[in-house]
């Protein structure tokens, strides 16, 4: 019914005319709202949004959109405006996009820790944002089970936006453009933390990255249509280093040519430190989760330096050197996959300089230039 | 306030699609042909032909180490293998396929899905195959550990791709059959990692070219006869210690981490694995 109404503008305009008539009609039974007729013409009649995924992504399970927050054109438009909205912060100084910059795959540009509304430093590296519909938890420690829940956090976090949700709601309610957009996007007209986070979550679910040279290489091998170059000879050698159990052995955590997510979203300790940060244990309170962090996707690495949850490595060369020689084998709960051979020093790989160069070239080829220039994702 | 994301709707359709195309297609054709012939012979259907009663089965998995229930990330190293090496377990995932029930009348029922079990996810301990299972006496249950060569097709299963379950192409491709991981007390009395990963076995010929050996095994379980006259449960139990003995004792000091490219280790798992599972009908 809603779809029909939307698709027939004629009916819509008739409804609109009727509504206008009832507004100006001097009927004593119908109360007339003196103000707000700018928005009283606005109806909740959203257009379902059909999310397009790259053909190659059909090697993955079909992602599920929560039933209580379906994607709509109006919800996504509102969510995008809110994502770039500085009113979400205490002093109207920063927006989500301040730390999740579209030019850098929605990661903060080149800093380990982003700055909050008052210029204070955070304590963990902002994660890039793409292909979030495939994840089953959010943040480095997975403390948010849904995107909607994740969005509650940064607004009120003392190291981030420092604002209260009731204040955000008041600021948005005082902006007529938001009153209209919320009315179009949600069935009740409440502007609050719930509708705001739902709208932003809808926008974030549209951030799909699937057009890297590696996608083209592995997608075309399976017969999917592609749009861009495939891997070079050097990058192909790098994939062999990546896959080889006696070399990189990156596959167990980061996936393979049939998993374009380049992560399995598990929590692992990769052996950064003898006394690691609590990581996942902050959520589960389990000693067996100390030092474990969400395995990050390797997609779009050329835009997301520095690397690791604390941004300790500035270059991919440093990252490869760490996995080659620098793993701390006695770190508690270290992933068994950090060991490549039985016995002492099984964690040391000894890649050749050529292997390292090839591996870095492959890692860079997991980046998707069309994602960081996509105009749909910008205000 | 918000419902968590619904768990991803993993598909197992590829599995059946491939099977039905490659194996069952000729059978279906034959059956269709038979029906056609029958309908030419006789226009009226016999309303008195009895339809055998069918029932549903639920398949469950549980896990032990010898006489101990298996617990993930147990403190210290509570389990002991046949060589007396103490260990604990931080991960166990494995793949079972082609579970088949053998009826005393010679027919079989092959359950219509594979079973991918992850002991960190209790929801993967129970499955409800859709097969109707005819009443009567069954002589045995058989299963395949891993995928046979027909099913072990690289990239064909969305759920397994997202779980990074793929076996590297340079080791023959397809999928892992098992990942059993933990730490053990090594010969110098310190804690060391082990990763018993099983899949296609690779060796090299005289020209140093790789040869890939299909490494699944199929077992007809002993003591697995039962009667079906109602819905029932098939309870599988894996004793992980059986990977490490019978007939050959497994030494974690020799085969700890990095055994995927080690041909002898892969073959030994195949040899030792035949008795890891038992089944009870309930």
XYZ file of C-alpha atoms in Angstrom:
661
model
C 0.000 0.000 0.000
C 2.754 2.397 0.989
C 4.728 1.480 -2.048
C 1.755 2.117 -4.276
C 1.178 5.522 -2.729
C 4.773 6.462 -3.231
C 4.909 5.255 -6.784
C 1.868 7.229 -7.780
C 2.701 10.879 -7.189
C -0.789 11.768 -8.387
C -2.370 10.085 -5.370
C 0.236 11.660 -3.138
C -0.568 15.110 -4.405
C -4.297 14.505 -3.927
C -3.618 13.481 -0.350
C -1.498 16.604 0.002
C -4.272 18.813 -1.372
C -6.814 17.210 0.948
C -4.485 17.822 3.841
C -3.985 21.469 2.897
C -7.722 21.855 2.551
C -8.285 20.403 6.004
C -5.631 22.755 7.399
C -7.289 25.886 6.043
C -10.870 24.663 6.443
C -12.692 26.450 9.251
C -14.122 23.274 10.709
C -14.674 23.765 14.454
C -14.328 20.022 15.128
C -10.883 19.678 13.541
C -8.281 21.489 15.633
C -5.933 23.512 13.470
C -2.312 23.658 14.397
C -1.280 27.253 13.921
C 2.422 26.502 13.610
C 4.160 23.494 12.138
C 2.291 23.367 8.872
C 5.694 23.439 7.196
C 6.029 19.904 8.440
C 2.388 18.853 8.694
C 2.497 18.232 4.941
C 5.292 15.774 5.452
C 4.186 12.187 5.567
C 5.850 9.018 6.710
C 5.867 7.110 3.511
C 9.397 5.802 3.099
C 10.846 4.162 0.023
C 12.498 0.796 0.682
C 16.180 0.873 -0.239
C 17.640 -2.110 -2.036
C 21.283 -2.422 -1.013
C 23.449 -3.423 -3.971
C 26.315 -5.744 -3.149
C 29.218 -6.585 -5.479
C 28.416 -9.759 -7.480
C 31.528 -11.468 -6.078
C 30.140 -11.069 -2.541
C 27.684 -13.866 -3.270
C 30.463 -16.194 -2.048
C 29.445 -14.905 1.408
C 26.276 -15.559 3.398
C 23.508 -13.079 2.623
C 23.728 -10.328 5.249
C 20.685 -9.754 7.418
C 19.294 -6.249 7.997
C 17.571 -6.004 11.416
C 13.794 -6.216 11.060
C 13.331 -3.271 13.434
C 15.404 -0.964 11.246
C 14.893 -1.678 7.534
C 16.838 0.383 5.020
C 14.878 3.245 3.446
C 15.931 6.062 1.138
C 14.712 8.584 3.709
C 16.403 6.883 6.657
C 19.729 6.705 4.829
C 19.524 10.369 3.781
C 18.857 11.392 7.375
C 21.588 9.105 8.651
C 24.129 10.616 6.283
C 23.255 14.150 7.422
C 23.581 13.055 11.054
C 26.896 11.318 10.372
C 28.338 14.663 9.255
C 26.477 16.640 11.987
C 28.626 18.448 14.554
C 25.620 19.059 16.825
C 26.185 15.513 18.087
C 29.137 16.842 20.118
C 29.007 18.916 23.309
C 30.347 22.104 21.729
C 29.271 21.459 18.142
C 32.930 20.953 17.223
C 33.111 17.412 15.847
C 30.930 14.941 13.956
C 31.246 11.191 13.389
C 33.115 12.064 10.193
C 35.800 13.948 12.146
C 37.304 10.608 13.184
C 35.746 8.545 10.380
C 36.809 10.492 7.313
C 35.445 9.270 3.948
C 38.744 10.182 2.245
C 40.439 7.556 4.432
C 37.916 4.713 4.250
C 36.124 6.335 7.215
C 39.192 6.113 9.446
C 40.966 9.060 11.073
C 43.730 10.463 8.913
C 47.114 9.155 10.005
C 46.711 9.329 13.775
C 46.897 6.580 16.384
C 44.350 8.259 18.639
C 41.664 10.689 17.535
C 40.919 13.897 19.424
C 37.618 14.425 21.233
C 35.358 17.480 21.304
C 37.674 19.333 23.711
C 40.838 18.271 21.918
C 41.525 15.454 24.361
C 43.189 12.292 23.090
C 41.389 8.961 22.802
C 42.919 5.664 23.849
C 42.217 3.359 20.903
C 42.580 3.643 17.135
C 39.391 4.647 15.305
C 38.315 1.740 13.086
C 37.570 2.284 9.396
C 33.921 1.763 8.343
C 32.942 -0.534 5.466
C 31.096 -3.831 4.923
C 29.698 -3.465 8.438
C 26.568 -5.466 7.576
C 28.694 -8.609 7.645
C 30.010 -8.078 11.184
C 28.381 -9.639 14.238
C 29.865 -7.185 16.745
C 31.453 -3.746 16.639
C 34.523 -2.010 18.099
C 37.926 -3.542 18.774
C 36.590 -5.411 21.809
C 33.172 -6.196 20.321
C 31.297 -4.413 23.105
C 28.417 -3.446 20.779
C 26.294 -6.241 19.344
C 24.588 -4.002 16.776
C 25.464 -0.863 14.855
C 22.605 0.956 16.569
C 24.089 0.093 19.937
C 27.562 1.118 18.791
C 26.340 4.595 17.854
C 25.076 5.239 21.399
C 28.666 5.134 22.656
C 30.726 7.898 21.003
C 28.162 10.683 21.577
C 28.367 10.417 25.356
C 31.936 9.087 25.675
C 34.086 11.443 27.814
C 37.000 11.075 25.372
C 34.867 11.567 22.274
C 31.826 13.793 21.726
C 31.058 14.319 25.452
C 27.425 15.215 24.741
C 24.278 13.845 26.375
C 21.653 12.261 24.171
C 18.849 14.477 25.557
C 20.904 17.527 24.519
C 21.451 16.085 21.057
C 17.705 15.526 20.750
C 16.939 19.148 21.757
C 19.449 20.557 19.267
C 18.001 18.468 16.455
C 14.386 19.216 17.421
C 15.180 22.929 17.141
C 16.319 22.499 13.554
C 13.276 22.410 11.203
C 15.194 20.545 8.525
C 15.701 17.663 10.949
C 12.043 17.719 12.017
C 11.112 17.136 8.384
C 13.739 14.468 7.790
C 12.866 12.489 10.925
C 9.158 12.642 10.020
C 9.938 11.191 6.615
C 12.196 8.476 8.010
C 10.376 7.172 11.092
C 6.733 6.436 11.886
C 6.628 8.344 15.150
C 8.046 11.833 15.142
C 10.279 11.411 18.151
C 13.771 12.735 17.713
C 15.854 10.875 20.252
C 18.819 8.571 20.692
C 16.901 5.649 19.245
C 15.799 7.223 15.967
C 19.112 9.063 15.593
C 21.153 5.886 16.009
C 18.806 3.965 13.739
C 19.250 6.528 10.973
C 23.042 6.589 11.269
C 23.094 2.777 11.314
C 21.125 2.741 8.061
C 23.683 5.017 6.425
C 26.587 2.929 7.728
C 25.030 -0.254 6.303
C 25.275 1.260 2.823
C 29.078 1.606 3.074
C 30.102 -1.298 0.867
C 33.634 -1.719 -0.442
C 34.229 -4.463 -2.991
C 36.172 -3.086 -5.924
C 39.870 -3.618 -5.239
C 42.355 -5.231 -7.628
C 42.210 -8.301 -5.347
C 38.406 -8.414 -5.661
C 38.788 -8.235 -9.419
C 41.421 -10.960 -9.414
C 39.505 -13.445 -7.272
C 36.043 -12.469 -8.483
C 36.985 -12.939 -12.126
C 38.514 -16.332 -11.299
C 35.013 -17.404 -10.243
C 33.433 -15.868 -13.316
C 31.930 -12.779 -11.684
C 31.859 -9.521 -13.663
C 34.539 -7.070 -12.562
C 35.225 -3.386 -12.919
C 38.930 -2.574 -12.871
C 42.374 -4.107 -12.973
C 43.403 -7.483 -11.551
C 46.597 -8.216 -9.604
C 50.080 -7.581 -10.954
C 52.745 -10.285 -11.034
C 54.321 -8.875 -7.871
C 50.957 -8.763 -6.062
C 50.250 -12.341 -7.093
C 53.574 -13.418 -5.612
C 52.542 -11.522 -2.492
C 49.330 -13.550 -2.263
C 51.437 -16.725 -2.334
C 53.447 -15.400 0.626
C 50.170 -14.478 2.338
C 48.775 -18.003 1.887
C 51.887 -20.103 2.431
C 51.748 -21.944 5.779
C 55.516 -21.713 6.048
C 55.601 -17.989 5.242
C 52.889 -15.463 6.012
C 50.120 -17.880 6.965
C 47.801 -14.866 7.105
C 44.791 -16.926 5.981
C 43.677 -18.379 9.296
C 42.797 -14.932 10.660
C 42.378 -12.762 7.576
C 40.808 -15.098 5.050
C 41.516 -16.069 1.500
C 40.465 -15.603 -2.074
C 36.944 -16.808 -1.227
C 36.411 -14.423 1.684
C 36.392 -10.819 0.434
C 35.836 -9.570 3.998
C 39.518 -10.345 4.784
C 38.609 -11.167 8.375
C 36.445 -13.711 10.178
C 35.514 -11.218 12.925
C 36.946 -13.401 15.678
C 38.895 -12.007 18.633
C 42.541 -12.974 18.826
C 45.751 -12.000 20.544
C 48.389 -11.581 17.845
C 51.238 -11.374 20.350
C 51.959 -7.650 20.399
C 52.969 -7.519 24.062
C 54.006 -9.706 26.988
C 51.487 -7.781 29.105
C 48.738 -6.979 26.651
C 45.780 -4.624 26.948
C 42.639 -6.308 28.266
C 40.848 -6.227 24.891
C 37.910 -8.603 24.629
C 38.197 -9.443 28.345
C 36.796 -5.978 29.142
C 33.517 -7.296 27.751
C 33.497 -10.977 28.719
C 35.476 -10.690 32.019
C 37.195 -13.948 31.027
C 40.906 -14.349 31.719
C 41.068 -16.382 28.515
C 40.104 -13.246 26.528
C 42.831 -10.926 27.861
C 44.836 -9.467 24.978
C 42.319 -10.456 22.297
C 41.060 -7.871 19.806
C 38.754 -8.082 16.807
C 40.695 -9.308 13.779
C 40.463 -6.258 11.493
C 39.742 -6.480 7.786
C 42.787 -6.014 5.568
C 40.732 -4.094 3.030
C 41.661 -0.442 2.293
C 44.958 -0.565 4.178
C 46.526 2.192 2.080
C 44.012 4.611 3.647
C 44.035 3.403 7.238
C 47.534 3.844 8.698
C 48.619 3.641 11.473
C 47.914 -0.006 12.269
C 46.864 -2.175 15.248
C 44.326 -1.276 17.950
C 46.759 1.262 19.375
C 48.119 2.487 16.045
C 51.669 1.522 16.967
C 52.852 0.744 13.437
C 53.001 3.551 10.891
C 53.668 1.468 7.781
C 52.741 -1.939 6.382
C 56.467 -2.723 6.263
C 56.562 -2.346 10.046
C 53.523 -4.602 10.368
C 55.127 -7.317 8.222
C 58.395 -7.025 10.185
C 56.421 -7.490 13.410
C 54.771 -10.699 12.214
C 58.079 -11.908 10.769
C 60.276 -11.402 13.839
C 58.544 -9.451 16.571
C 55.722 -11.626 17.901
C 55.858 -12.087 21.688
C 55.365 -15.871 22.011
C 54.632 -15.753 25.737
C 51.825 -13.240 25.505
C 48.802 -14.686 27.353
C 46.129 -16.284 25.154
C 48.242 -15.726 22.027
C 46.629 -17.219 18.934
C 48.071 -20.607 18.040
C 48.095 -19.403 14.441
C 51.014 -17.098 15.324
C 53.192 -20.230 15.410
C 54.326 -21.626 12.099
C 56.407 -24.575 13.229
C 56.630 -26.924 16.193
C 59.175 -26.099 18.869
C 61.237 -23.130 19.977
C 61.095 -20.019 17.783
C 58.113 -21.381 15.885
C 56.775 -17.837 15.876
C 59.662 -16.479 13.802
C 59.138 -16.664 10.057
C 62.307 -15.261 8.417
C 60.747 -13.906 5.231
C 63.158 -12.837 2.510
C 63.278 -9.129 1.586
C 61.588 -10.043 -1.712
C 58.803 -11.925 0.114
C 58.187 -8.911 2.341
C 58.066 -6.543 -0.610
C 55.661 -8.790 -2.488
C 53.463 -9.270 0.575
C 53.168 -5.512 1.144
C 52.305 -5.041 -2.535
C 49.491 -7.605 -2.199
C 48.178 -6.019 1.005
C 47.990 -2.638 -0.730
C 46.075 -4.249 -3.607
C 43.234 -4.999 -1.179
C 42.439 -1.275 -1.285
C 39.435 0.051 -3.185
C 39.915 3.551 -4.680
C 36.272 3.737 -5.778
C 35.171 3.435 -2.160
C 36.986 6.543 -0.929
C 35.705 8.658 -3.839
C 32.086 7.442 -3.817
C 29.894 10.590 -3.903
C 26.953 8.707 -2.351
C 28.813 8.644 0.937
C 29.432 12.386 1.106
C 27.237 15.213 2.341
C 16.460 -1.886 23.743
C 17.720 -3.063 20.390
C 17.542 -6.571 19.201
C 20.933 -7.960 18.259
C 21.520 -8.524 14.571
C 19.858 -11.750 13.655
C 22.377 -14.426 13.141
C 23.453 -14.629 9.567
C 21.328 -16.982 7.573
C 24.023 -19.402 6.483
C 23.254 -21.348 3.393
C 23.884 -24.968 2.841
C 22.131 -24.974 -0.495
C 25.296 -25.315 -2.547
C 25.924 -28.613 -0.839
C 22.627 -30.107 -1.931
C 22.658 -28.463 -5.316
C 25.930 -30.056 -6.190
C 24.932 -33.428 -4.815
C 21.578 -33.555 -6.501
C 23.077 -32.514 -9.786
C 25.950 -34.907 -9.807
C 24.495 -37.966 -8.128
C 20.812 -37.827 -7.747
C 19.927 -36.404 -11.116
C 20.080 -39.795 -12.882
C 18.131 -41.404 -10.056
C 15.452 -38.752 -10.264
C 15.265 -39.225 -14.019
C 14.855 -42.961 -13.577
C 12.142 -42.423 -11.011
C 10.345 -39.943 -13.216
C 10.583 -42.408 -16.079
C 9.208 -45.174 -13.900
C 6.286 -42.989 -12.852
C 5.614 -42.105 -16.437
C 5.576 -45.747 -17.467
C 3.338 -46.608 -14.576
C 0.906 -43.916 -15.464
C 0.770 -45.251 -19.052
C -0.082 -48.698 -17.777
C -2.788 -47.629 -15.442
C -4.789 -44.481 -15.336
C -6.266 -44.964 -11.895
C -4.047 -44.757 -8.839
C -4.307 -47.440 -6.235
C -5.650 -45.774 -3.107
C -4.801 -48.826 -1.008
C -0.991 -48.668 -1.508
C 0.347 -48.094 2.016
C 2.664 -45.131 2.439
C 5.392 -45.998 4.942
C 5.419 -43.757 8.020
C 8.365 -41.361 8.185
C 9.949 -39.542 11.096
C 12.414 -36.711 11.711
C 15.801 -36.920 13.299
C 17.792 -34.399 15.315
C 21.568 -34.704 15.167
C 23.631 -33.570 18.155
C 27.335 -33.455 18.907
C 29.215 -33.507 22.178
C 32.860 -33.738 23.016
C 35.089 -35.470 25.522
C 38.763 -36.068 26.150
C 38.912 -39.638 27.390
C 36.691 -39.754 30.479
C 36.554 -35.945 30.871
C 33.984 -33.603 29.376
C 35.772 -31.179 27.055
C 35.832 -27.557 28.237
C 37.332 -24.712 26.215
C 40.197 -22.755 27.759
C 40.256 -24.856 30.900
C 42.865 -23.563 33.350
C 46.112 -25.499 33.399
C 46.282 -28.582 31.195
C 43.627 -31.010 32.417
C 43.711 -33.518 29.534
C 46.288 -36.193 28.790
C 46.990 -37.905 25.497
C 48.146 -41.490 25.000
C 51.795 -40.425 25.292
C 51.088 -38.908 28.695
C 51.379 -35.339 27.395
C 49.166 -32.885 29.225
C 47.171 -30.382 27.187
C 44.213 -28.042 27.103
C 41.997 -26.929 24.228
C 41.333 -23.370 23.018
C 39.545 -24.215 19.791
C 37.755 -27.112 18.122
C 35.931 -26.851 14.816
C 35.247 -29.739 12.458
C 33.204 -30.797 9.475
C 31.074 -33.944 9.050
C 29.194 -34.760 5.842
C 27.230 -37.502 4.115
C 25.769 -38.918 7.339
C 23.842 -41.925 6.029
C 21.330 -44.220 7.707
C 21.317 -47.757 6.300
C 17.897 -49.459 6.370
C 17.716 -53.242 6.726
C 15.802 -53.374 3.425
C 18.877 -52.077 1.585
C 17.735 -48.486 1.135
C 19.631 -45.576 2.611
C 18.840 -42.066 3.805
C 21.624 -39.537 3.351
C 21.024 -36.529 5.612
C 20.603 -33.406 3.531
C 23.225 -31.154 5.116
C 26.793 -31.092 6.329
C 27.554 -30.463 9.986
C 30.040 -27.700 10.834
C 30.596 -27.804 14.564
C 32.373 -25.093 16.573
C 32.571 -25.861 20.278
C 32.684 -22.151 21.110
C 29.149 -21.907 19.643
C 26.642 -24.237 21.348
C 24.094 -23.448 18.647
C 26.255 -25.566 16.303
C 25.814 -28.685 18.464
C 22.288 -29.424 17.237
C 20.966 -29.821 13.703
C 17.578 -30.723 12.286
C 17.915 -32.291 8.844
C 14.721 -32.135 6.807
C 14.874 -35.728 5.545
C 11.822 -37.891 6.172
C 13.168 -41.125 7.635
C 11.061 -44.231 6.971
C 10.089 -46.436 9.873
C 11.841 -49.753 10.335
C 15.127 -51.359 11.317
C 18.415 -49.686 10.505
C 21.605 -51.672 10.498
C 24.121 -48.853 10.815
C 25.070 -45.184 10.501
C 27.954 -44.066 8.335
C 29.542 -40.636 7.943
C 32.368 -38.857 6.172
C 34.865 -36.854 8.177
C 35.447 -33.686 6.154
C 34.235 -33.535 2.582
C 34.787 -36.237 -0.025
C 36.417 -35.104 -3.262
C 33.034 -34.495 -4.872
C 31.953 -32.073 -2.152
C 35.345 -30.524 -1.359
C 34.994 -27.740 -3.917
C 36.917 -24.533 -3.170
C 34.680 -21.600 -2.366
C 31.368 -23.456 -2.810
C 29.958 -22.901 0.698
C 29.178 -19.349 1.825
C 29.026 -20.179 5.523
C 32.416 -21.876 5.419
C 34.006 -19.074 3.372
C 32.963 -16.484 5.951
C 34.459 -18.697 8.678
C 37.868 -18.776 6.916
C 37.420 -22.543 6.741
C 39.076 -22.781 3.314
C 42.179 -24.966 2.894
C 44.952 -23.095 1.023
C 45.100 -23.633 -2.743
C 48.810 -24.427 -2.556
C 47.954 -27.379 -0.278
C 45.261 -28.618 -2.632
C 42.362 -26.258 -1.826
C 38.884 -27.189 -0.676
C 38.197 -26.815 3.023
C 39.653 -27.655 6.408
C 38.205 -30.816 7.951
C 39.252 -29.935 11.490
C 40.990 -27.323 13.636
C 41.854 -28.626 17.109
C 44.081 -26.200 19.021
C 45.475 -25.610 22.454
C 48.648 -25.777 24.474
C 50.569 -28.758 25.820
C 53.425 -29.272 28.258
C 56.402 -29.863 25.980
C 59.551 -31.940 26.459
C 61.283 -29.017 28.201
C 58.328 -28.779 30.599
C 57.041 -25.491 29.264
C 53.729 -24.614 27.675
C 53.740 -24.835 23.854
C 51.050 -24.338 21.251
C 49.596 -27.106 19.124
C 47.305 -26.727 16.098
C 45.969 -30.037 14.766
C 44.564 -28.850 11.439
C 43.421 -31.475 8.959
C 42.648 -31.256 5.237
C 43.987 -32.318 1.869
C 47.452 -33.918 2.147
C 50.243 -32.665 -0.116
C 53.431 -34.413 -1.069
C 55.932 -33.927 -3.879
C 56.891 -36.230 -6.724
C 60.386 -36.875 -8.066
C 60.242 -33.645 -10.083
C 59.228 -31.742 -6.953
C 55.740 -31.179 -8.340
C 52.932 -31.292 -5.772
C 50.586 -34.265 -5.526
C 47.374 -33.623 -3.610
C 45.814 -36.550 -1.763
C 42.156 -36.521 -0.823
C 42.270 -36.968 2.967
C 38.661 -37.508 4.038
C 37.614 -40.815 5.532
C 34.276 -42.590 5.648
C 33.352 -44.779 8.587
C 30.447 -47.160 9.155
C 30.012 -46.839 12.890
C 30.041 -50.051 14.943
C 27.086 -50.645 17.274
C 24.916 -48.213 15.376
C 21.820 -50.309 14.596
C 18.438 -49.030 15.777
C 14.707 -49.067 15.204
C 12.735 -46.076 13.949
C 9.114 -45.802 14.983
C 9.005 -42.173 16.170
C 11.023 -38.973 15.872
C 14.475 -39.595 17.288
C 17.850 -38.158 18.107
C 21.276 -39.254 16.895
C 23.850 -38.286 19.521
C 27.405 -38.182 18.236
C 30.284 -37.964 20.689
C 33.841 -37.087 19.689
C 36.651 -38.264 21.934
C 39.481 -35.946 20.891
C 42.087 -38.215 22.489
C 41.343 -40.757 19.756
C 42.968 -38.416 17.223
C 46.184 -38.980 19.099
C 46.297 -42.796 19.345
C 44.995 -46.022 17.753
C 46.932 -47.174 15.972
C 49.770 -44.654 16.326
C 50.536 -42.412 19.278
C 50.794 -38.741 18.331
C 53.642 -36.711 19.813
C 52.825 -33.028 20.218
C 56.578 -32.332 20.353
C 56.822 -33.629 16.795
C 53.479 -32.476 15.388
C 52.600 -29.317 17.277
C 52.135 -26.183 15.176
C 52.422 -25.830 11.410
C 51.363 -29.367 10.442
C 49.162 -28.450 7.481
C 51.952 -28.883 4.909
C 53.336 -31.974 6.724
C 52.160 -34.940 4.661
C 52.896 -37.620 7.254
C 50.966 -35.733 9.931
C 47.939 -35.357 7.646
C 47.943 -39.073 6.798
C 48.381 -40.010 10.453
C 45.263 -38.027 11.370
C 43.355 -39.954 8.736
C 44.664 -43.263 10.102
C 44.002 -42.396 13.746
C 40.671 -40.689 13.181
C 38.471 -43.657 12.333
C 37.332 -44.175 15.928
C 36.959 -40.562 17.111
C 33.171 -40.593 16.787
C 30.561 -42.829 18.352
C 26.813 -42.533 17.936
C 23.830 -43.392 20.109
C 20.215 -43.299 18.936
C 17.787 -41.839 21.467
